[in-house]
XYZ file of C-alpha atoms in Angstrom:
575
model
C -21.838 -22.765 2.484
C -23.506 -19.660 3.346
C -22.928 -17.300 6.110
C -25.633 -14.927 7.894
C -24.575 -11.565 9.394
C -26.156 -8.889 10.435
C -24.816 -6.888 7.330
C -26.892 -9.691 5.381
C -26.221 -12.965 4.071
C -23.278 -13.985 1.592
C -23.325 -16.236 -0.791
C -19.349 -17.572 -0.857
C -18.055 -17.980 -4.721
C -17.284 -21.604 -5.917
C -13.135 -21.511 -5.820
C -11.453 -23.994 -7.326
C -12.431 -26.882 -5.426
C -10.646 -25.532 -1.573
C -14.033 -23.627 -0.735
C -14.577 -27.086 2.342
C -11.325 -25.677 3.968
C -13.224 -23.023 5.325
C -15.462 -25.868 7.455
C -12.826 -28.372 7.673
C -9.399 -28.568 10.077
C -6.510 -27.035 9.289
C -3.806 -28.845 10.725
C -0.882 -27.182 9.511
C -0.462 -24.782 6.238
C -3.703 -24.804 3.694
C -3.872 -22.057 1.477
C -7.104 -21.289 -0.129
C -7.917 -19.493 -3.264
C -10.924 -17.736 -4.949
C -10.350 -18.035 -8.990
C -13.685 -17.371 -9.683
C -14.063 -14.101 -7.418
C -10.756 -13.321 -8.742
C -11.278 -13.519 -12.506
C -15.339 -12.064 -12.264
C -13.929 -9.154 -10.341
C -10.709 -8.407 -11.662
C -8.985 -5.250 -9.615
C -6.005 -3.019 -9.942
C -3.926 -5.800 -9.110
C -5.153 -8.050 -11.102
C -2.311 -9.266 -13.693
C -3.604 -9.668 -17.203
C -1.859 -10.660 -20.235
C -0.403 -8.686 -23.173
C -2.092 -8.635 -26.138
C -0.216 -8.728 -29.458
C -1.958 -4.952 -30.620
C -0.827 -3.429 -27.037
C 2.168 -5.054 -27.002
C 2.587 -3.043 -30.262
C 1.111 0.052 -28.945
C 3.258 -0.395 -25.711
C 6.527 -0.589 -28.186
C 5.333 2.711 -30.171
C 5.321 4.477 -26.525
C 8.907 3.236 -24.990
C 10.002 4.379 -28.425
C 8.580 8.019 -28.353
C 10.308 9.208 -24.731
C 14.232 8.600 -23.808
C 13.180 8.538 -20.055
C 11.411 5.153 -20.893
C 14.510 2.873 -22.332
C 13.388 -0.061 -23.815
C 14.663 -3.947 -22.857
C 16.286 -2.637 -20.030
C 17.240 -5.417 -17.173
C 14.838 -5.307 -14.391
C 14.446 -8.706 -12.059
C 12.120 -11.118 -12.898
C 9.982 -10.742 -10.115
C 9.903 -7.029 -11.028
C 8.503 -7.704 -14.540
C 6.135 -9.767 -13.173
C 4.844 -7.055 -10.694
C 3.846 -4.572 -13.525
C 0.485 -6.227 -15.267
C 0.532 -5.228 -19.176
C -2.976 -4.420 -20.307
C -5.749 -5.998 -22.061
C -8.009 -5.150 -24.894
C -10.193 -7.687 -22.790
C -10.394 -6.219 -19.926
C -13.432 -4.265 -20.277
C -15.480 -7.285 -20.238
C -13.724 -9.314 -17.294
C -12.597 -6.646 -15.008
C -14.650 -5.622 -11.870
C -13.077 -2.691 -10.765
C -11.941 -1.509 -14.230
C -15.293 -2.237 -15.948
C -17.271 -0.777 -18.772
C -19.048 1.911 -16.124
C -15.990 3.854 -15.563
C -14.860 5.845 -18.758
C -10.869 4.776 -18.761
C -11.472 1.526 -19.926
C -11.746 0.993 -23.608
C -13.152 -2.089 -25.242
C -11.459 -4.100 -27.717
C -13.434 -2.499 -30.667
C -12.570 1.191 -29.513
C -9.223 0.164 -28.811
C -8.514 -0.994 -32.011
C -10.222 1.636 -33.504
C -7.976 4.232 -31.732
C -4.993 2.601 -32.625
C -5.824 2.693 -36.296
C -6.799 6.636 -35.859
C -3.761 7.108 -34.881
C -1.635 4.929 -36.842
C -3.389 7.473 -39.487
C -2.253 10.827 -38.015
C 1.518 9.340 -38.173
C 3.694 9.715 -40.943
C 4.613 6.793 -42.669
C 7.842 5.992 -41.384
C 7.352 7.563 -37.660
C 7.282 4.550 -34.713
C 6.614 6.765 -31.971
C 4.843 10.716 -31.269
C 6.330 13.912 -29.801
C 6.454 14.381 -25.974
C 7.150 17.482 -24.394
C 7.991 17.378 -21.155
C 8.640 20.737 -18.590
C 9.268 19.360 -14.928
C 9.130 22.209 -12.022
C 10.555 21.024 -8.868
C 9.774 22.666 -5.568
C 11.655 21.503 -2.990
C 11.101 22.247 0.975
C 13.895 20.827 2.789
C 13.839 21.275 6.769
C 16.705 22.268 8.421
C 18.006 22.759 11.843
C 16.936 26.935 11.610
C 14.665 27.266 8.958
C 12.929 26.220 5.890
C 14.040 27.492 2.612
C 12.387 27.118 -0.681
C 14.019 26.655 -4.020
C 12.806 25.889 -7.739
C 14.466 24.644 -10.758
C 13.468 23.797 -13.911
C 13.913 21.216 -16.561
C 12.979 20.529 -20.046
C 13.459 17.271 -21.922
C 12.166 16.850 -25.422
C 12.159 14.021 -27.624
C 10.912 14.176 -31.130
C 11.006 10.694 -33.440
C 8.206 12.717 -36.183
C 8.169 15.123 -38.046
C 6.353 18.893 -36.427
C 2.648 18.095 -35.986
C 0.003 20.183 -34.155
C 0.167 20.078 -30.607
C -2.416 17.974 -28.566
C -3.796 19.868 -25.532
C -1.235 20.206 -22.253
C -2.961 20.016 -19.037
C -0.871 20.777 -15.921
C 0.135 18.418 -13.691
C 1.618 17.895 -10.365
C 3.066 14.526 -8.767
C 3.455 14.922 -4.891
C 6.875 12.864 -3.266
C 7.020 11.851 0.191
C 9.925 14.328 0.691
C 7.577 18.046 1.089
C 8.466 18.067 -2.724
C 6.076 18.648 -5.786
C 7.009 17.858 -9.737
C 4.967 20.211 -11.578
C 4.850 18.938 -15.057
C 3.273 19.848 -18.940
C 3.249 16.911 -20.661
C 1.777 17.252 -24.527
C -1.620 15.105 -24.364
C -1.630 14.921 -21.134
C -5.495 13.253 -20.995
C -3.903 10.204 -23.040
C -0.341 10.081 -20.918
C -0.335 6.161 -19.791
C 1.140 6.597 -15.785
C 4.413 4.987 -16.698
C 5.314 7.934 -19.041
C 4.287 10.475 -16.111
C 6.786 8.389 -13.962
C 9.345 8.143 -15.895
C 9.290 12.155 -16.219
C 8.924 12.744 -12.370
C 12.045 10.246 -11.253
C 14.247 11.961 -14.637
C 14.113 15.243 -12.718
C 17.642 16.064 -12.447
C 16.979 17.691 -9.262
C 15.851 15.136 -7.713
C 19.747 13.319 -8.754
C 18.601 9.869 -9.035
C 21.596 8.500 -10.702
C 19.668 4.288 -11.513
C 16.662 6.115 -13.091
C 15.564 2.306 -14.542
C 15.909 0.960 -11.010
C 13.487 4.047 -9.362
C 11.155 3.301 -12.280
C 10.426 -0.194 -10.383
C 11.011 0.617 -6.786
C 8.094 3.431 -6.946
C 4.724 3.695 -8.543
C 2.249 6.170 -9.319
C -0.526 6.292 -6.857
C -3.935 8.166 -6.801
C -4.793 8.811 -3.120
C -7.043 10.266 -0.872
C -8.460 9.839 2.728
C -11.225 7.932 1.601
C -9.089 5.376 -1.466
C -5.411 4.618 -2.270
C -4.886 3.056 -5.858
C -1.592 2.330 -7.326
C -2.052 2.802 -11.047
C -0.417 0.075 -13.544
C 1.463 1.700 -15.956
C -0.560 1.771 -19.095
C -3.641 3.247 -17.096
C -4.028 7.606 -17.591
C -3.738 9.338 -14.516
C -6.580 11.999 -16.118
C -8.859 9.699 -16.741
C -8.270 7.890 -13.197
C -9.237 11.344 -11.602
C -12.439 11.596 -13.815
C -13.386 8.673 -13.035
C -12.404 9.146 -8.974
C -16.273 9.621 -7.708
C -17.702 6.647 -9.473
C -14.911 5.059 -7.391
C -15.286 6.090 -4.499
C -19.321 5.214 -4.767
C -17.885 1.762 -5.285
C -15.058 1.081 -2.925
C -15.028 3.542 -0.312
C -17.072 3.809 3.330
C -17.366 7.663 3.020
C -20.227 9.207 3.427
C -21.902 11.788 0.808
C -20.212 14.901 1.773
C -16.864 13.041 2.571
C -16.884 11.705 -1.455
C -18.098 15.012 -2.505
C -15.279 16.580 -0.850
C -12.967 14.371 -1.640
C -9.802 15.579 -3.873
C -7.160 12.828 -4.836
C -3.893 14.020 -5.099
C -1.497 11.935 -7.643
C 1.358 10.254 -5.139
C 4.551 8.463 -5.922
C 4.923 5.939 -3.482
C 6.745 2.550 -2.737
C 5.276 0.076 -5.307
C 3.664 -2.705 -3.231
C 5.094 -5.067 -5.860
C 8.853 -4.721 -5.624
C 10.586 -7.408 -3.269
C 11.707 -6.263 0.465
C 14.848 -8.224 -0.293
C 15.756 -6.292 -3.545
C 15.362 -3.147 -1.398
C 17.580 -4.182 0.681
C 19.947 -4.179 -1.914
C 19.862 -0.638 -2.813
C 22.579 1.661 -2.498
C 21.446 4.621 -4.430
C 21.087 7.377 -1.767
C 18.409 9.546 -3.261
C 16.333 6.262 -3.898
C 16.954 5.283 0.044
C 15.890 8.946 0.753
C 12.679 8.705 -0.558
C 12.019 5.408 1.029
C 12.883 6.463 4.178
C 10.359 9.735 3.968
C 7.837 7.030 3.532
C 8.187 4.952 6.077
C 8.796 8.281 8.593
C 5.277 8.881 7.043
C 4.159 5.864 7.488
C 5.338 5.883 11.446
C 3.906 9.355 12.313
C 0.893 8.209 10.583
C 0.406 4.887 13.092
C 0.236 2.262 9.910
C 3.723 1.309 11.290
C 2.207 -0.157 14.565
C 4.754 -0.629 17.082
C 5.881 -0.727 20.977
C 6.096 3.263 22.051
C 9.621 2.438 23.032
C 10.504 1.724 19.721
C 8.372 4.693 18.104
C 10.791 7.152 20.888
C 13.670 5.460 18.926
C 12.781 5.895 15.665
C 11.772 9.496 16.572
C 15.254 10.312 18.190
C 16.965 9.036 14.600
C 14.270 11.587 12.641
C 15.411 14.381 15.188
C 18.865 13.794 14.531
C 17.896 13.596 10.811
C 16.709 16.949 10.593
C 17.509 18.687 13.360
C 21.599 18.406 13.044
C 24.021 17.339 16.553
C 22.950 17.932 19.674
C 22.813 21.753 20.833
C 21.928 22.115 24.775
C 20.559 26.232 24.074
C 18.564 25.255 21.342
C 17.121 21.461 21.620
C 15.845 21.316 25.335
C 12.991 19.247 27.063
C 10.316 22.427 26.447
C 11.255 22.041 22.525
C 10.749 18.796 22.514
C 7.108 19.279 24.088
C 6.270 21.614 21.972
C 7.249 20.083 18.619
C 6.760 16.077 19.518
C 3.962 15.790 16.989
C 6.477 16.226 14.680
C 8.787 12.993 15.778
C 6.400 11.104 16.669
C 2.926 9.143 16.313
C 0.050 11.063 17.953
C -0.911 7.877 19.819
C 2.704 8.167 20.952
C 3.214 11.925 22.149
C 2.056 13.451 25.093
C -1.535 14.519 24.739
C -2.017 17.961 23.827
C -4.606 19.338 26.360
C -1.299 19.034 28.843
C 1.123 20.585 26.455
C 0.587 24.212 28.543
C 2.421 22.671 31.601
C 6.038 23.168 31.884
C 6.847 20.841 33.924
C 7.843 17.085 32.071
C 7.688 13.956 33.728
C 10.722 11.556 34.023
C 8.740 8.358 31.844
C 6.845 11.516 29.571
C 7.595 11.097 25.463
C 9.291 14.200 25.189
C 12.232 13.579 28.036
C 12.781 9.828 26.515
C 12.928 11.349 22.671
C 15.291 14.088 23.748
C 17.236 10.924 25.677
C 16.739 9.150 22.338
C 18.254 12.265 20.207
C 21.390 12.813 22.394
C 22.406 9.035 22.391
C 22.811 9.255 18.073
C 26.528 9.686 17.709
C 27.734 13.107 16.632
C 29.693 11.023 13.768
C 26.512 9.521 11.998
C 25.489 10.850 8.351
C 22.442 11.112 7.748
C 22.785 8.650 4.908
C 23.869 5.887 7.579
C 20.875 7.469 9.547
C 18.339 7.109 6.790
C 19.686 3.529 6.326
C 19.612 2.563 10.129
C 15.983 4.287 10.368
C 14.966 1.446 7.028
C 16.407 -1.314 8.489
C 14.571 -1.009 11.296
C 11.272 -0.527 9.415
C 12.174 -3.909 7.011
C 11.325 -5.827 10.242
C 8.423 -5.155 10.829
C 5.792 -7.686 8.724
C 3.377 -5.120 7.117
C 5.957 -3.068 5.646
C 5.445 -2.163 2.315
C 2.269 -3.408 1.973
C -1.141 -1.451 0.434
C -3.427 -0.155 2.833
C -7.282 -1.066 2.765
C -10.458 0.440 5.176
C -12.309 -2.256 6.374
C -14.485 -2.842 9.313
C -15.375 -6.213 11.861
C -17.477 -7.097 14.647
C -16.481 -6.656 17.969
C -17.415 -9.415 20.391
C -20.155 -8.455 23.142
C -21.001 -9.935 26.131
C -23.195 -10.652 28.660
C -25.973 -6.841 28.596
C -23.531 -5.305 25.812
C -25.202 -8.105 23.793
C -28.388 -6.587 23.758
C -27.312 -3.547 22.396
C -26.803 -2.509 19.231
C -23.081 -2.381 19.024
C -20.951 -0.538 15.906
C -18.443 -1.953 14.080
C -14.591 -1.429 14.730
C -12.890 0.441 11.953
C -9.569 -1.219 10.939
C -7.029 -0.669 8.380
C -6.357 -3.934 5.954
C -2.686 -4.756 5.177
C -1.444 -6.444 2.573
C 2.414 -6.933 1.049
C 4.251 -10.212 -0.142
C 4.268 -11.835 3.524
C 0.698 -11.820 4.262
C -2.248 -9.946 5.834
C -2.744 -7.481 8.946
C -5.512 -6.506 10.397
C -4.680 -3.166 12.447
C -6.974 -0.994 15.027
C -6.609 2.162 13.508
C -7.605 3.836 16.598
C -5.262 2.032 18.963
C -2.971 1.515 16.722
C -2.328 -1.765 17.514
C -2.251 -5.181 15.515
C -5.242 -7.653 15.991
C -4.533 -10.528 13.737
C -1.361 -11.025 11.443
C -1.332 -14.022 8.970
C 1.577 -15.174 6.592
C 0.041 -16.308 3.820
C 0.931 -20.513 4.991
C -0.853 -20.097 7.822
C -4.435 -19.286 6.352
C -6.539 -19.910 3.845
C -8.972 -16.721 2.434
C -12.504 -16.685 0.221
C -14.343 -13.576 -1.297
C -17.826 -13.046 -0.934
C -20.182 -10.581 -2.179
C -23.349 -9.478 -0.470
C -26.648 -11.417 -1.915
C -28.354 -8.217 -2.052
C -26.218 -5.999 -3.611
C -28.748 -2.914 -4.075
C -28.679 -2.829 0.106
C -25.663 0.006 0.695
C -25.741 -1.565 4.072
C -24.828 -5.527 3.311
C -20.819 -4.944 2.230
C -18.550 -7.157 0.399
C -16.456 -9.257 3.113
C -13.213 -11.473 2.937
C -13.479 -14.619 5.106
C -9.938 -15.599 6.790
C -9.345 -19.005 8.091
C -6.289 -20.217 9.970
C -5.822 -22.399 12.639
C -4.736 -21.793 16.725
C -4.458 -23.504 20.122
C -6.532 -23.142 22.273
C -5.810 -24.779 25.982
C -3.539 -26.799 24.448
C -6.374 -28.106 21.554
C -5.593 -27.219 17.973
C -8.927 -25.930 16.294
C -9.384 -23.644 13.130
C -11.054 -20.102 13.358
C -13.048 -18.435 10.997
C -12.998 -14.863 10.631
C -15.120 -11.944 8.715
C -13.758 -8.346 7.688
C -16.130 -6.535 5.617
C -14.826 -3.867 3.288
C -15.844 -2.287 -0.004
C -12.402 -3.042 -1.173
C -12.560 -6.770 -0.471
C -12.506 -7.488 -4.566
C -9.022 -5.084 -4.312
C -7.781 -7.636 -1.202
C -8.959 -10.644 -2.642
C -6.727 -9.820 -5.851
C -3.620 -8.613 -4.251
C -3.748 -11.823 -2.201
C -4.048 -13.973 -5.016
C -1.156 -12.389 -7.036
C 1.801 -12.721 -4.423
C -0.238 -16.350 -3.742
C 0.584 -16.873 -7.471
C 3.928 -15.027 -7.277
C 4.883 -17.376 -4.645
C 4.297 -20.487 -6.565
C 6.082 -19.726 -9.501
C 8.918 -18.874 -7.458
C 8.763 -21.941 -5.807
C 8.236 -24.153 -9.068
C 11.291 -22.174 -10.691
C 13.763 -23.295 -7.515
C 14.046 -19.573 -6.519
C 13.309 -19.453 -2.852
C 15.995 -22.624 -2.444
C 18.376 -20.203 -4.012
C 18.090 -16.987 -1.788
C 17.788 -19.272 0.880
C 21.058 -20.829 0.540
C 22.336 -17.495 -0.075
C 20.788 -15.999 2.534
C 22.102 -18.544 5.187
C 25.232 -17.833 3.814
C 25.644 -13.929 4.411
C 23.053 -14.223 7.635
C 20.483 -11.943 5.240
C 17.295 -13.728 5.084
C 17.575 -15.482 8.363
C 14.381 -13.978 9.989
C 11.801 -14.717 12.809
C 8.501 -13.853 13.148
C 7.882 -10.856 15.423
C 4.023 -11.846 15.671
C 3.318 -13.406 18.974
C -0.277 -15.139 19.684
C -0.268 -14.892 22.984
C -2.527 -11.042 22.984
C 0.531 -9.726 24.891
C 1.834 -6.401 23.362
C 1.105 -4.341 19.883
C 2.471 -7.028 17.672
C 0.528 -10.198 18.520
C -2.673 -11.686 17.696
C -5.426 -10.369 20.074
C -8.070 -13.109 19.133
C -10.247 -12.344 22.578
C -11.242 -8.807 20.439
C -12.571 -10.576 17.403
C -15.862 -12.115 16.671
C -14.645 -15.661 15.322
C -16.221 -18.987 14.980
C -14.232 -22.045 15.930
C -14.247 -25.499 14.630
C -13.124 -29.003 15.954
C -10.850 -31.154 13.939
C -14.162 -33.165 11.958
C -15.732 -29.913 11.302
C -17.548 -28.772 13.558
C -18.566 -25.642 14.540
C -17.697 -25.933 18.556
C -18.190 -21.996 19.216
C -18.829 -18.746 17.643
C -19.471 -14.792 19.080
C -21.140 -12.176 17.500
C -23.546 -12.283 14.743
C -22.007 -14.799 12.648
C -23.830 -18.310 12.075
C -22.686 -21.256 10.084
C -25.348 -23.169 8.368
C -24.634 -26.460 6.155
């Protein structure tokens, strides 16, 4: 099939033989798949196998450092989250391909390895690594912010003294207002799993399951324009040298936006570890750091949610930071002045009003004050922290990796005649599914688990036209006046080869765990604790922020033979 747009016309990739689901019914639960997109444009989650020369070079480096402990015990669903790398991959890959200059072919590769299998001694298995961590911590408390710094040094030597390769400074930003400033010997060559390792081992930070942090979080390269969690054999350096050929590739910026673009080296959540394992953590430093992401996640509106429940969770962060309840210091006027800081900006009161001193009854500032005096006086903030995740574990997008896209908005009646410009929306993907979210509004406008849709890739057929993008096509069915049908829907995005491959791996991820009997074990467990018993919070009938809103997105509709019975917008279906 091919589909016109106005962004041009796309030629859909072959599939594996499910490509007709996107023209036929779909009565109940059809997933789709794309292995052809998926293998010619392998992205950074794309899982690849080991070969047997990394494997060896992967031994050499958990040898070399003591914060990486080899054969430790991680879940299998963990070990399957972290892709090992391939001497391949420079020929199969489509975001990591031969243009960008931290991929290495199979021939280079192997002739690194022997270069430095030669500047080893003969009975060394692993190299020095130096390692200085500088921690600046900014905690915010009820009267002022302080600023401390400590410093650690860990060195591990398994060789004899050789010269030192060249240390280039670097700093790994937490979600907690603290920086790791680290000097890390060959820092150009330092695979991300070594620079991981070193951040978490900070005693500072008092992480006491070090192994355990090592899979909860990742190492991500972000920016306002791209997010990329890096795998752990890929170099942080060369990620960064690389970043503008990148960003010409998978991000909507304009020229002065890329040009003044400056990714920052994050460690964040890793998108692959399981909801339910993280609800088994009881390592309070670990739970700390999670819940200063999802408080950034909130204040940020990627955590879409009823305003109600944004008041609540900002009354918990008040009470978080600000200590008990004190009726001289914490009064309706603080509140209005500093609600930015508790609370979404979609949320607060809007800031051209902020002069007035007089507060409304229903304003965001009297109900978050109500909000903060209701916490009991008794909490911790460790029970706090926990209450303020459970919360967050709810909601369906949590956790997941965050994409720009952009879709058609319908038009009718004049409006049609006009040239209309595309809505920008934010692309979320975790283990349950994908979210499309109005990052303006902040509201959801479609939610999918992955049983209720089926998804293809397509690439532009002109792909030298900067103005015919990549798209993902979703198709899942609904009721409509009481008549099942199937929709077809189109979200174009530079970053649809990143989508399509993140979809496909917890696709995969799901299967094997349902061939291996897993999910018929947690279940039973969970109905037996009252754990995994959970609804879902998505609604389709428009009403509210978490529901499907189909009457704002251009889709085509099909009858049960096939059909194509309607369609808005742009997009055509021809046979």
């Amino acid at each position: 099939p091919v589909s016109n747009t106005t962004s041009g016309s796309y030629q859909l990739s072959q599939g594996n033989g499910n490509e007709t689901l996107l023209h036929q019914p779909k009565a109940s639960t059809t997933t789709g798949n794309s292995n052809s997109a998926a293998k010619q444009q392998q992205s950074l989650y794309s899982k690849q196998q080991p070969q047997p020369q990394q494997q060896q070079q992967q031994k050499q480096l958990q040898q070399s450092t003591a914060s990486v402990a080899s054969g430790h015990n991680l879940p299998p669903n963990v070990v399957a989250s972290y892709p090992s790398s391939s001497s391949a991959a420079a020929t199969s890959s489509g975001l990591w391909s031969e243009d960008n200059p931290f991929v290495v072919s199979s021939a280079t590769a192997q002739q690194q390895q022997q270069q430095q299998q030669q500047q080893l001694p003969p009975h060394s298995s692993g190299v020095n690594v130096n390692v200085t961590v500088n921690v600046v911590a900014r905690p915010v408390t009820a009267s002022t912010m302080t600023t401390t710094t400590a410093t650690t040094t860990s060195t591990t030597t398994l060789a004899p003294p050789r010269p030192m390769q060249k240390v280039i400074p670097t700093v790994v930003y937490l979600m907690s207002r603290i920086a790791v400033h680290m000097e890390i010997e060959g820092t150009a060559q330092c695979p991300a799993q070594v620079m991981l390792a070193a951040a978490l081992g900070c005693e500072e930070l008092g992480i006491t399951n070090k192994l355990l942090a090592q899979s909860v979080f990742g190492l991500w390269m972000t920016s306002p324009l791209l997010e990329v969690q890096l795998k752990p054999h890929h170099r942080p350096y060369a990620v960064r040298v690389a970043w503008s050929k990148l960003l010409d590739k998978h991000s909507h910026g304009n020229e002065l936006e890329k040009l003044s673009d400056e990714p920052m080296t994050t460690l964040r959540r890793n998108v692959f570890f399981s909801r339910r394992d993280e609800e088994k953590i009881k390592d309070p430093r670990i739970l700390e750091l999670l819940y200063e992401e999802a408080r950034h996640n909130v204040l940020l509106g990627r955590y879409v949610m009823e305003p109600s429940q944004s008041i609540m969770l900002g009354g918990i962060q008040a009470r978080i930071e600000l200590g008990p309840y004190n009726s001289h210091t914490h009064s309706t006027s603080y509140f209005r002045e500093n609600q930015f800081r508790f609370l979404p900006a979609h949320v607060a009161k809007s800031s051209s009003w902020s002069w007035l001193p007089i507060s409304q009854r229903s304003s965001a500032e009297v109900r978050l004050l109500e909000q903060f005096k209701r916490v009991p006086t008794t909490a911790t903030t460790k029970k706090l922290m926990r209450k303020y995740l459970e919360f967050c574990w709810g909601l369906p997008f949590y956790g997941a990796a965050y994409f720009h896209g952009q879709v058609e908005q319908p038009v009718r009646g004049l409006m049609s005649l006009m040239q209309q410009k595309d809505l920008p929306v934010l692309i979320a993907v975790n283990e349950r599914g994908i979210f499309v979210i109005d990052q303006i509004e902040c509201t959801l406008l479609l939610g999918l688990k992955y049983e209720e849709f089926s998804w293809e890739y397509a690439k532009p057929s002109n792909v030298n036209d900067p103005e015919c993008l990549p798209c993902i096509f979703l198709q899942f069915g609904a009721v409509e006046n009481g008549i099942a049908a199937t929709k077809l829907m189109q979200i174009f995005s530079r970053q649809a080869a990143m989508v399509d491959a993140l979809i496909t791996h917890f696709i995969e991820q799901d299967k094997r765990r349902k061939e291996s009997g897993a999910d018929a074990d947690q279940a039973a467990a969970g109905l037996a604790d009252n754990t995994y018993v959970e609804t879902n919070p998505i609604k389709n009938n428009g009403i509210g922020v978490l529901s499907n809103k189909f009457a704002r997105l251009t889709l085509a509709t099909f009858d049960d033979e096939g059909r194509c019975i309607g369609q808005t917008g742009s997009l055509s279906i021809s046979y």
